[in-house]
Amino acid sequence: MTSPERPGVRLTDGFARAFPELGVPWKAAATPEPRLLALNEQLAAELGLDPEYLRSDEGVRLVTGTWVPEGATPVAQAYAGHQFGGYSPRLGDGRALLMGELADGRDLHLKGSGRTPFARGGDGLAAVGPMLREYVISEAMHALGVRTTRSLAVVDTGATVQRETPLPGAVLARVAASHLRVGTFQFARSTGDVELLRRLADHAIARHHPRAADAENRYLELFTAVLDAQASLVADWMLIGFIHGVMNTDNTTISGETIDYGPCAFMEGFDPATVFSSIDTQGRYAYGNQPPIVQWNLARFAETLIPLVDDDENAAVEALTAALGTFPARYDRAWTEGMRRKLGLPAALGRSEEPGDSAAQGHSAAPDVEAAPDDEAAPDDEAVAPLLDELSRLLTATRVDYTTFFRALIPAAEGDTSQVRELVGELADGWLRRWREMNPSVSVMAATNPVYIPRNHLVEEALDAASGGDLSLVEELLVVVTDPYTERPGLERYASPAPPDASPHVTYCGT
Ligand code: AMP
Ligand code: MG
């Protein structure tokens, strides 16, 4: 425990103590010459942590795990998971540690902190480039209003990591609502210890979905709450063109936060088949496949809950199957609401929220945007549906840059269609006319459609420079993407797609 007169951090070991079966107490690897590369001062302040302290020797040792505050018990967490559809009974934190819970209940977690008993063949390490990548993209996602783990700091360890070439090693310190995953439940279920599974489910309810505790069947309600949170999350991804790239069940959270930024990237030209990850040869995690894949992952979650939902296995399967069947409608509703905001046609007041709709509320992708007042007679979903269908066809046919297109609709809403014309010629004229008859709100659109996303070629350029010791481009990129809706002069290159002659972007796992 830190005394009040001394800055520091208070970490508790609630998870480690409650679930000895799901974690191995472990120590981070020594860091030869730690050097702080990035510190999220805003997040630190939100967490009540003093940035000056985090910059101190002890602070840097904290965010690399080589200094452990009294009261904390870092653990490598155990989990299982389906990776690209194949089941691995024992994954776990191979190169990560849960340091403990912060004062607000969130996890402080490290990635790249050395081998653990779950490391299998891995070296337990991470390189500067991929850790800064997670930092930049997760913070961009947060600024875009998408639920995500946050990045607190990246430290160059001074060690060399051997990949295809020798690279500088790094540790990322991240903060998450928790690190409970579908894979955590798969692991707990595989032990055959139903009481462990029940404790885990009760922990998840208390921590993330407390309203489920009052339901007649709290475990079925937990499932429904996670279903809703994940439907809303993947809708948010789709609305901004985000491709996670490695949606294994161990990367699907119970909280509904995006986790584990590995081979993720943003789609530029619209194409549902877009894949960036070099190992995703079948396109399992392609842009357009993300909603059904989340549903598939949630089916795996449902399987783990069978013994809790009903003593009668058939009844449990029936109830969980029925709940799972509501996923497409939940997803459609979240996506349609988001798409209406992108088009400046928010639903009429009072229409978008349903009682009992616990998990997704308050986590929509858009910043707080007022629903249209009743007297403006927002078009109903039946009127908007054909407009959305036609828009999908238009985007698919033209493969227009997704982000630029929606931003170009803002002047078009006021009659200046020149930017849209520049992108898709006259193809959109009829659509634009029908859309404008619905009186789109420019202010809603401007607050919903980003100017700046972390574009792949700019992310790579910045990370290459950082791996060579020059952090200035990463710092500039962060300034740009953490304020994505404010168009600023001089930042035009950040708003433009990769040059047409650029080779296709490829991302790699094993980072
Ligand atoms: P990820 O793709 O980052 O979600 O990781 C999948 C699994 O591989 C997790 O169990 C990780 O802990 C493990 N892993 C990934 N990279 C390494 C590494 N370099 N050393 C040890 N384990 C790793
Ligand atoms: Mg993972």
Coordinates of C-alpha atoms and ligand atoms in Angstrom, one line a residue:
M1 CA 0.0 0.0 0.0
T2 CA 1.3 3.5 -0.9
S3 CA 1.3 6.0 1.9
P4 CA -0.8 9.2 1.0
E5 CA 2.2 11.6 1.1
R6 CA 4.0 9.6 -1.5
P7 CA 2.8 9.4 -5.1
G8 CA 2.5 5.9 -6.4
V9 CA -0.1 3.4 -7.3
R10 CA -2.5 1.1 -5.4
L11 CA -3.0 -2.2 -6.9
T12 CA -5.1 -5.0 -5.4
D13 CA -5.1 -8.7 -6.2
G14 CA -8.8 -9.5 -6.1
F15 CA -8.7 -11.7 -9.2
A16 CA -5.5 -13.5 -8.2
R17 CA -6.9 -14.3 -4.8
A18 CA -10.4 -15.2 -5.9
F19 CA -9.2 -17.4 -8.8
P20 CA -6.0 -19.3 -7.9
E21 CA -7.2 -21.9 -10.5
L22 CA -7.1 -19.3 -13.3
G23 CA -3.7 -17.6 -12.7
V24 CA -0.1 -18.4 -11.9
P25 CA 1.7 -15.9 -9.7
W26 CA 4.6 -14.7 -11.8
K27 CA 7.4 -12.2 -12.2
A28 CA 8.2 -10.0 -15.1
A29 CA 11.5 -10.4 -16.8
A30 CA 14.3 -8.0 -16.0
T31 CA 14.7 -5.0 -18.4
P32 CA 18.3 -4.2 -19.2
E33 CA 17.8 -0.5 -19.9
P34 CA 14.2 0.7 -19.7
R35 CA 13.2 3.9 -21.5
L36 CA 9.7 5.3 -21.5
L37 CA 8.6 5.8 -25.1
A38 CA 5.0 6.8 -24.6
L39 CA 2.9 7.8 -21.6
N40 CA -0.8 8.5 -21.8
E41 CA -1.1 11.4 -19.4
Q42 CA -4.8 11.8 -19.9
L43 CA -5.5 8.2 -19.0
A44 CA -3.1 8.4 -16.1
A45 CA -5.0 11.4 -14.7
E46 CA -8.3 9.6 -15.2
L47 CA -6.8 6.7 -13.1
G48 CA -5.6 9.1 -10.4
L49 CA -2.0 8.3 -11.3
D50 CA 0.6 11.0 -11.2
P51 CA 2.4 11.2 -14.7
E52 CA 5.6 12.5 -12.9
Y53 CA 5.5 9.4 -10.8
L54 CA 5.1 7.2 -13.9
R55 CA 8.1 8.8 -15.5
S56 CA 10.2 8.2 -12.4
D57 CA 12.5 5.1 -12.1
E58 CA 9.9 3.4 -9.9
G59 CA 7.1 4.3 -12.2
V60 CA 8.8 2.9 -15.2
R61 CA 9.6 -0.2 -13.3
L62 CA 5.9 -0.5 -12.4
V63 CA 4.8 -0.4 -16.0
T64 CA 7.3 -3.0 -16.9
G65 CA 6.5 -5.2 -13.9
T66 CA 9.9 -5.1 -12.3
W67 CA 8.5 -3.2 -9.4
V68 CA 5.5 -4.6 -7.7
P69 CA 3.6 -2.4 -5.1
E70 CA 2.8 -4.0 -1.8
G71 CA -0.6 -5.8 -1.9
A72 CA -0.3 -6.8 -5.6
T73 CA 0.2 -10.3 -6.9
P74 CA 0.9 -10.3 -10.6
V75 CA -0.4 -13.4 -12.3
A76 CA -0.2 -14.9 -15.8
Q77 CA -3.9 -15.7 -16.5
A78 CA -5.0 -19.0 -17.8
Y79 CA -7.4 -19.3 -20.7
A80 CA -8.3 -21.6 -23.6
G81 CA -9.5 -20.5 -27.0
H82 CA -10.6 -21.3 -30.5
Q83 CA -7.9 -19.9 -32.8
F84 CA -9.1 -19.7 -36.4
G85 CA -11.7 -22.3 -35.5
G86 CA -9.4 -24.8 -33.9
Y87 CA -9.5 -25.4 -30.1
S88 CA -6.5 -24.9 -27.9
P89 CA -7.2 -26.1 -24.4
R90 CA -4.3 -24.1 -22.8
L91 CA -3.4 -20.7 -24.1
G92 CA -3.1 -18.2 -21.3
D93 CA -0.8 -15.2 -20.9
G94 CA 2.3 -16.4 -22.6
R95 CA 4.0 -13.0 -22.6
A96 CA 1.7 -11.0 -20.4
L97 CA 0.9 -10.4 -16.8
L98 CA -2.1 -9.1 -14.9
M99 CA -0.4 -6.7 -12.4
G100 CA -3.6 -6.2 -10.4
E101 CA -6.7 -4.1 -10.2
L102 CA -6.5 -0.3 -10.0
A103 CA -8.5 1.9 -7.7
D104 CA -11.4 2.1 -10.1
G105 CA -11.6 -1.6 -10.5
R106 CA -9.9 -1.8 -13.9
D107 CA -7.0 -4.2 -14.7
L108 CA -3.4 -3.0 -15.1
H109 CA -1.9 -5.5 -17.5
L110 CA 1.4 -5.8 -19.2
K111 CA 2.3 -7.3 -22.6
G112 CA 5.8 -8.3 -23.5
S113 CA 7.0 -8.9 -19.9
G114 CA 8.8 -12.2 -20.5
R115 CA 8.0 -15.9 -20.7
T116 CA 5.5 -17.4 -18.4
P117 CA 4.3 -21.0 -17.9
F118 CA 2.0 -20.4 -20.8
A119 CA 4.7 -19.3 -23.2
R120 CA 4.8 -22.6 -25.1
G121 CA 7.4 -22.0 -27.9
G122 CA 7.3 -18.2 -27.6
D123 CA 10.0 -16.0 -26.3
G124 CA 7.6 -14.0 -24.1
L125 CA 8.7 -10.8 -25.6
A126 CA 7.2 -8.0 -27.8
A127 CA 8.9 -5.5 -30.1
V128 CA 8.6 -1.7 -30.0
G129 CA 6.7 -1.4 -33.3
P130 CA 3.8 -3.7 -32.4
M131 CA 3.4 -2.3 -28.9
L132 CA 3.3 1.3 -30.2
R133 CA 0.8 0.0 -32.8
E134 CA -1.5 -1.2 -30.1
Y135 CA -1.0 2.1 -28.2
V136 CA -1.9 4.2 -31.3
I137 CA -4.8 2.1 -32.6
S138 CA -6.4 1.5 -29.2
E139 CA -6.3 5.2 -28.4
A140 CA -7.7 6.0 -31.8
M141 CA -10.5 3.6 -31.2
H142 CA -11.3 5.2 -27.8
A143 CA -11.4 8.6 -29.5
L144 CA -13.8 7.1 -32.1
G145 CA -16.1 6.1 -29.3
V146 CA -15.5 2.4 -29.5
R147 CA -15.2 0.4 -26.3
T148 CA -11.6 -0.8 -26.0
T149 CA -8.8 -1.6 -23.7
R150 CA -6.7 1.6 -23.2
S151 CA -2.9 2.0 -23.4
L152 CA -1.1 3.6 -20.6
A153 CA 2.6 3.4 -21.5
V154 CA 5.1 1.8 -23.8
V155 CA 8.6 1.2 -22.5
D156 CA 11.6 0.2 -24.6
T157 CA 13.2 -2.5 -22.5
G158 CA 16.7 -2.1 -23.9
A159 CA 16.6 -5.8 -24.8
T160 CA 16.7 -7.1 -28.4
V161 CA 13.9 -9.2 -29.7
Q162 CA 14.6 -11.6 -32.5
R163 CA 11.9 -11.7 -35.2
E164 CA 12.8 -11.9 -38.9
T165 CA 15.4 -9.3 -37.9
P166 CA 16.6 -8.2 -34.5
L167 CA 14.2 -5.5 -33.1
P168 CA 14.1 -3.3 -30.0
G169 CA 12.0 -5.0 -27.3
A170 CA 9.1 -3.3 -25.5
V171 CA 6.5 -3.7 -22.8
L172 CA 3.0 -2.2 -23.2
A173 CA 1.1 -1.3 -20.1
R174 CA -2.6 -1.4 -20.8
V175 CA -5.8 -0.9 -18.8
A176 CA -9.0 -2.9 -19.3
A177 CA -12.4 -3.3 -17.6
S178 CA -11.1 -6.8 -17.1
H179 CA -9.3 -9.5 -19.0
L180 CA -12.1 -12.0 -18.8
R181 CA -12.6 -13.6 -22.2
V182 CA -14.8 -16.2 -23.7
G183 CA -11.6 -18.3 -23.5
T184 CA -11.5 -17.8 -19.7
F185 CA -14.9 -19.5 -19.5
Q186 CA -13.8 -22.2 -21.9
F187 CA -10.8 -22.9 -19.6
A188 CA -12.9 -22.9 -16.5
R189 CA -15.5 -25.2 -18.1
S190 CA -12.8 -27.6 -19.2
T191 CA -11.7 -28.2 -15.7
G192 CA -15.1 -29.9 -15.0
D193 CA -15.3 -27.8 -11.8
V194 CA -18.8 -26.3 -12.0
E195 CA -18.4 -24.3 -8.8
L196 CA -15.3 -22.6 -10.3
L197 CA -17.4 -21.8 -13.4
R198 CA -20.2 -20.4 -11.2
R199 CA -17.7 -18.2 -9.3
L200 CA -16.3 -17.0 -12.5
A201 CA -19.8 -16.2 -13.9
D202 CA -20.7 -14.4 -10.6
H203 CA -17.5 -12.4 -10.8
A204 CA -18.3 -11.4 -14.4
I205 CA -21.8 -10.4 -13.5
A206 CA -20.7 -8.3 -10.5
R207 CA -17.9 -6.7 -12.5
H208 CA -19.5 -6.1 -15.9
H209 CA -23.2 -6.9 -16.1
P210 CA -24.6 -6.2 -12.6
R211 CA -28.2 -6.0 -13.8
A212 CA -28.0 -9.7 -14.6
A213 CA -27.8 -10.4 -10.9
D214 CA -31.5 -9.5 -10.5
A215 CA -32.8 -11.7 -13.3
E216 CA -34.7 -14.9 -12.8
N217 CA -31.9 -16.8 -14.5
R218 CA -28.8 -14.7 -13.9
Y219 CA -26.5 -16.9 -16.0
L220 CA -28.8 -16.7 -19.0
E221 CA -29.0 -13.0 -18.4
L222 CA -25.2 -12.8 -18.3
F223 CA -25.1 -14.5 -21.7
T224 CA -27.7 -12.1 -23.1
A225 CA -25.8 -9.0 -21.7
V226 CA -22.5 -10.2 -23.3
L227 CA -24.4 -10.9 -26.5
D228 CA -25.7 -7.4 -26.5
A229 CA -22.4 -5.8 -25.6
Q230 CA -20.6 -7.8 -28.4
A231 CA -23.3 -7.0 -31.0
S232 CA -23.0 -3.4 -30.3
L233 CA -19.2 -3.6 -30.3
V234 CA -18.9 -5.3 -33.7
A235 CA -21.5 -2.9 -35.1
D236 CA -19.1 -0.1 -34.0
W237 CA -16.2 -1.8 -35.7
M238 CA -18.2 -2.1 -38.9
L239 CA -19.4 1.5 -38.8
I240 CA -15.8 2.8 -38.9
G241 CA -14.3 0.1 -41.1
F242 CA -12.2 -1.5 -38.4
I243 CA -10.9 -5.1 -39.1
H244 CA -9.7 -6.8 -35.9
G245 CA -8.0 -9.6 -37.8
V246 CA -7.7 -12.2 -35.1
M247 CA -11.1 -12.7 -33.6
N248 CA -10.3 -15.9 -31.7
T249 CA -12.5 -16.7 -28.7
D250 CA -9.6 -15.7 -26.4
N251 CA -9.7 -12.3 -27.9
T252 CA -13.5 -11.9 -27.3
T253 CA -14.1 -10.1 -24.0
I254 CA -16.9 -10.6 -21.5
S255 CA -16.9 -6.8 -20.8
G256 CA -17.5 -5.9 -24.5
E257 CA -14.2 -4.1 -25.0
T258 CA -12.1 -4.5 -28.1
I259 CA -8.9 -6.4 -27.0
D260 CA -5.6 -7.4 -28.5
Y261 CA -4.5 -5.2 -31.4
G262 CA -2.4 -7.5 -33.5
P263 CA -2.9 -7.7 -37.2
C264 CA -5.8 -5.2 -37.1
A265 CA -6.2 -2.5 -39.7
F266 CA -8.7 -0.1 -41.1
M267 CA -10.4 -0.7 -44.4
E268 CA -9.8 1.9 -47.0
G269 CA -11.6 1.1 -50.3
F270 CA -14.9 -0.5 -49.4
D271 CA -14.9 -4.3 -49.8
P272 CA -16.5 -6.8 -47.4
A273 CA -13.8 -9.3 -48.3
T274 CA -11.0 -7.1 -47.0
V275 CA -8.4 -9.0 -45.1
F276 CA -5.0 -7.7 -44.0
S277 CA -3.6 -10.5 -41.9
S278 CA -1.0 -12.6 -43.7
I279 CA -2.2 -15.8 -41.9
D280 CA -5.9 -15.3 -42.5
T281 CA -5.7 -17.0 -45.9
Q282 CA -9.4 -18.2 -45.8
G283 CA -10.7 -14.7 -44.9
R284 CA -12.3 -16.0 -41.7
Y285 CA -11.9 -12.6 -40.1
A286 CA -12.6 -10.5 -43.2
Y287 CA -14.4 -7.2 -42.7
G288 CA -17.8 -8.5 -43.7
N289 CA -17.4 -11.7 -41.7
Q290 CA -17.0 -10.1 -38.4
P291 CA -20.6 -10.1 -37.2
P292 CA -21.2 -13.8 -37.9
I293 CA -17.8 -14.6 -36.3
V294 CA -18.7 -12.8 -33.1
Q295 CA -21.8 -14.8 -33.1
W296 CA -19.8 -18.0 -33.6
N297 CA -17.6 -17.0 -30.7
L298 CA -20.6 -16.4 -28.5
A299 CA -21.9 -19.9 -29.4
R300 CA -18.7 -21.2 -27.8
F301 CA -19.4 -19.0 -24.8
A302 CA -23.0 -20.4 -24.6
E303 CA -21.6 -23.9 -24.5
T304 CA -19.6 -23.1 -21.4
L305 CA -22.7 -21.9 -19.5
I306 CA -24.9 -24.9 -20.0
P307 CA -24.3 -26.4 -16.5
L308 CA -25.2 -23.0 -14.9
V309 CA -28.3 -22.2 -16.9
D310 CA -30.4 -25.2 -16.1
D311 CA -29.9 -28.6 -14.4
D312 CA -31.7 -30.1 -17.4
E313 CA -29.1 -29.9 -20.1
N314 CA -31.7 -29.9 -22.9
A315 CA -33.5 -27.0 -21.4
A316 CA -30.2 -25.1 -21.0
V317 CA -29.3 -25.7 -24.6
E318 CA -32.7 -24.6 -25.7
A319 CA -32.7 -21.4 -23.7
L320 CA -29.1 -20.5 -24.8
T321 CA -29.8 -21.3 -28.4
A322 CA -32.9 -19.0 -28.3
A323 CA -30.9 -16.2 -26.8
L324 CA -28.1 -16.7 -29.3
G325 CA -30.7 -16.4 -32.1
T326 CA -31.3 -12.8 -31.1
F327 CA -27.8 -11.8 -32.1
P328 CA -28.5 -10.8 -35.7
A329 CA -31.4 -8.6 -34.7
R330 CA -29.3 -7.0 -31.9
Y331 CA -26.5 -6.4 -34.4
D332 CA -28.8 -5.0 -37.0
R333 CA -30.4 -2.6 -34.6
A334 CA -27.0 -1.3 -33.4
W335 CA -25.6 -1.1 -36.9
T336 CA -28.8 0.6 -38.3
E337 CA -28.7 3.2 -35.5
G338 CA -25.1 3.9 -36.1
M339 CA -25.6 4.1 -39.9
R340 CA -28.5 6.5 -39.3
R341 CA -26.2 8.8 -37.3
K342 CA -23.5 8.6 -40.0
L343 CA -26.1 9.8 -42.5
G344 CA -27.4 12.5 -40.1
L345 CA -30.7 10.7 -39.7
P346 CA -30.8 9.8 -36.0
A347 CA -33.9 7.9 -34.8
A348 CA -36.7 9.9 -33.2
L349 CA -36.4 10.6 -29.5
G350 CA -37.3 7.6 -27.3
R351 CA -37.1 5.0 -30.1
S352 CA -33.6 3.8 -29.6
E353 CA -33.6 2.5 -26.1
E354 CA -35.5 -0.4 -24.7
P355 CA -35.9 -1.2 -21.1
G356 CA -33.9 -4.3 -20.0
D357 CA -31.3 -3.6 -22.7
S358 CA -28.5 -3.5 -20.3
A359 CA -25.1 -4.0 -21.8
A360 CA -24.9 -1.8 -24.8
Q361 CA -26.3 1.4 -23.4
G362 CA -23.9 4.2 -23.1
H363 CA -21.4 2.6 -25.3
S364 CA -22.5 3.7 -28.7
A365 CA -19.8 4.6 -31.2
A366 CA -20.9 8.1 -31.7
P367 CA -20.1 10.9 -29.3
D368 CA -23.2 12.0 -27.5
V369 CA -25.5 13.1 -30.2
E370 CA -29.0 14.3 -29.7
A371 CA -31.7 12.2 -31.3
A372 CA -33.8 14.2 -33.7
P373 CA -36.6 16.1 -32.0
D374 CA -40.0 14.7 -32.6
D375 CA -41.2 17.7 -34.7
E376 CA -38.5 17.0 -37.2
A377 CA -40.2 13.7 -38.0
A378 CA -37.2 11.5 -38.3
P379 CA -37.8 9.0 -41.1
D380 CA -38.6 5.6 -39.8
D381 CA -36.5 2.5 -40.3
E382 CA -38.7 1.3 -43.1
A383 CA -38.0 4.4 -45.0
V384 CA -34.3 4.3 -44.3
A385 CA -33.8 0.6 -45.1
P386 CA -33.9 0.9 -48.9
L387 CA -31.6 3.9 -48.7
L388 CA -29.1 1.8 -46.7
D389 CA -29.4 -1.1 -49.1
E390 CA -28.7 1.1 -52.1
L391 CA -25.8 2.7 -50.3
S392 CA -24.2 -0.7 -49.7
R393 CA -24.5 -1.5 -53.4
L394 CA -23.0 1.9 -54.2
L395 CA -20.0 1.4 -51.9
T396 CA -19.5 -2.2 -53.1
A397 CA -19.6 -1.2 -56.8
T398 CA -17.3 1.8 -56.4
R399 CA -14.9 0.5 -53.7
V400 CA -14.7 4.1 -52.7
D401 CA -12.5 5.0 -49.6
Y402 CA -15.0 4.3 -46.8
T403 CA -13.9 7.1 -44.4
T404 CA -13.6 9.8 -47.1
F405 CA -16.9 9.0 -48.6
F406 CA -18.9 9.6 -45.4
R407 CA -17.0 12.8 -44.7
A408 CA -17.8 14.0 -48.3
L409 CA -21.5 13.6 -47.5
I410 CA -21.3 16.5 -45.0
P411 CA -21.1 19.2 -47.6
A412 CA -23.4 17.2 -49.8
A413 CA -26.1 17.4 -47.1
E414 CA -26.1 21.1 -47.7
G415 CA -26.1 20.8 -51.5
D416 CA -22.4 20.8 -52.4
T417 CA -22.0 17.4 -54.0
S418 CA -18.7 18.2 -55.6
Q419 CA -16.6 16.0 -53.2
V420 CA -18.9 13.0 -53.6
R421 CA -18.8 13.5 -57.4
E422 CA -15.0 13.5 -57.2
L423 CA -15.1 10.1 -55.5
V424 CA -17.9 8.3 -57.3
G425 CA -18.8 10.4 -60.3
E426 CA -22.6 10.7 -61.0
L427 CA -23.3 7.2 -59.6
A428 CA -24.6 8.7 -56.3
D429 CA -26.8 11.4 -57.7
G430 CA -30.1 9.6 -57.3
W431 CA -29.2 8.3 -53.9
L432 CA -28.1 11.8 -52.8
R433 CA -31.4 13.3 -53.8
R434 CA -33.5 10.7 -51.9
W435 CA -31.2 11.1 -48.8
R436 CA -31.4 14.9 -48.8
E437 CA -35.2 14.8 -48.8
M438 CA -34.8 13.3 -45.3
N439 CA -33.2 16.5 -44.0
P440 CA -29.9 15.1 -42.8
S441 CA -28.3 16.9 -39.8
V442 CA -24.8 18.2 -40.6
S443 CA -23.9 18.5 -37.0
V444 CA -24.8 14.9 -36.3
M445 CA -22.7 13.8 -39.3
A446 CA -19.7 15.9 -38.3
A447 CA -19.7 14.3 -34.9
T448 CA -20.0 10.8 -36.2
N449 CA -17.9 10.5 -39.3
P450 CA -14.2 10.8 -38.6
V451 CA -11.8 12.8 -40.7
Y452 CA -8.8 10.9 -39.4
I453 CA -8.4 7.2 -38.8
P454 CA -5.1 5.5 -38.3
R455 CA -4.4 4.8 -41.9
N456 CA -2.2 1.8 -42.5
H457 CA 0.5 3.4 -44.6
L458 CA 0.9 6.2 -42.0
V459 CA 0.9 3.8 -39.1
E460 CA 3.6 1.8 -40.7
E461 CA 5.6 4.8 -41.6
A462 CA 5.4 6.1 -38.0
L463 CA 6.3 2.7 -36.5
D464 CA 9.3 2.2 -38.8
A465 CA 10.6 5.6 -37.7
A466 CA 10.0 4.7 -34.1
S467 CA 11.8 1.4 -34.3
G468 CA 14.7 3.4 -35.7
G469 CA 14.6 5.8 -32.7
D470 CA 12.6 8.7 -34.1
L471 CA 9.3 9.0 -32.2
S472 CA 8.1 12.3 -33.7
L473 CA 5.8 10.7 -36.3
V474 CA 4.1 8.4 -33.7
E475 CA 3.6 11.5 -31.5
E476 CA 2.1 13.4 -34.4
L477 CA -0.1 10.5 -35.5
L478 CA -1.4 10.2 -31.9
V479 CA -2.3 13.9 -31.8
V480 CA -4.2 13.5 -35.1
V481 CA -6.1 10.2 -34.4
T482 CA -7.1 11.0 -30.8
D483 CA -9.1 14.0 -32.1
P484 CA -10.6 12.3 -35.1
Y485 CA -13.6 14.6 -35.9
T486 CA -11.9 18.0 -35.9
E487 CA -10.6 18.8 -39.4
R488 CA -7.3 20.8 -39.1
P489 CA -5.3 22.6 -41.7
G490 CA -1.9 21.0 -42.5
L491 CA -3.1 17.5 -41.7
E492 CA -4.4 16.7 -45.2
R493 CA -2.1 13.7 -45.6
Y494 CA -3.6 12.0 -42.6
A495 CA -7.1 12.3 -44.2
S496 CA -6.0 10.7 -47.5
P497 CA -6.0 7.0 -48.4
A498 CA -2.8 5.3 -49.4
P499 CA -1.5 6.3 -52.8
P500 CA -3.1 4.2 -55.6
D501 CA 0.3 2.7 -56.5
A502 CA 1.0 1.5 -52.9
S503 CA 1.3 -2.2 -52.5
P504 CA -1.5 -3.9 -50.7
H505 CA -1.2 -3.6 -46.9
V506 CA -0.3 -6.8 -45.1
T507 CA -0.2 -7.3 -41.3
Y508 CA 1.6 -10.0 -39.4
C509 CA 0.9 -12.1 -36.3
G510 CA 3.6 -13.3 -34.0
T511 CA 4.4 -9.7 -33.2
Ligands
AMP1 P1 -2.6 -13.0 -29.4 O1 -2.5 -13.4 -30.8 O2 -1.7 -11.9 -29.0 O3 -3.9 -12.9 -28.8 O4 -1.9 -14.3 -28.6 C1 -2.3 -15.6 -28.7 C2 -1.6 -16.5 -27.7 O5 -0.2 -16.6 -28.0 C3 -1.7 -16.0 -26.2 O6 -1.7 -17.1 -25.4 C4 -0.3 -15.2 -26.1 O7 0.1 -15.2 -24.8 C5 0.6 -16.1 -26.9 N1 1.8 -15.4 -27.4 C6 1.8 -14.6 -28.5 N2 3.1 -14.1 -28.7 C7 3.9 -14.7 -27.8 C8 5.3 -14.7 -27.5 N3 6.1 -14.0 -28.2 N4 5.7 -15.4 -26.5 C9 4.9 -16.2 -25.7 N5 3.5 -16.3 -26.0 C10 3.0 -15.5 -27.0
MG2 MG -4.9 -12.5 -27.2

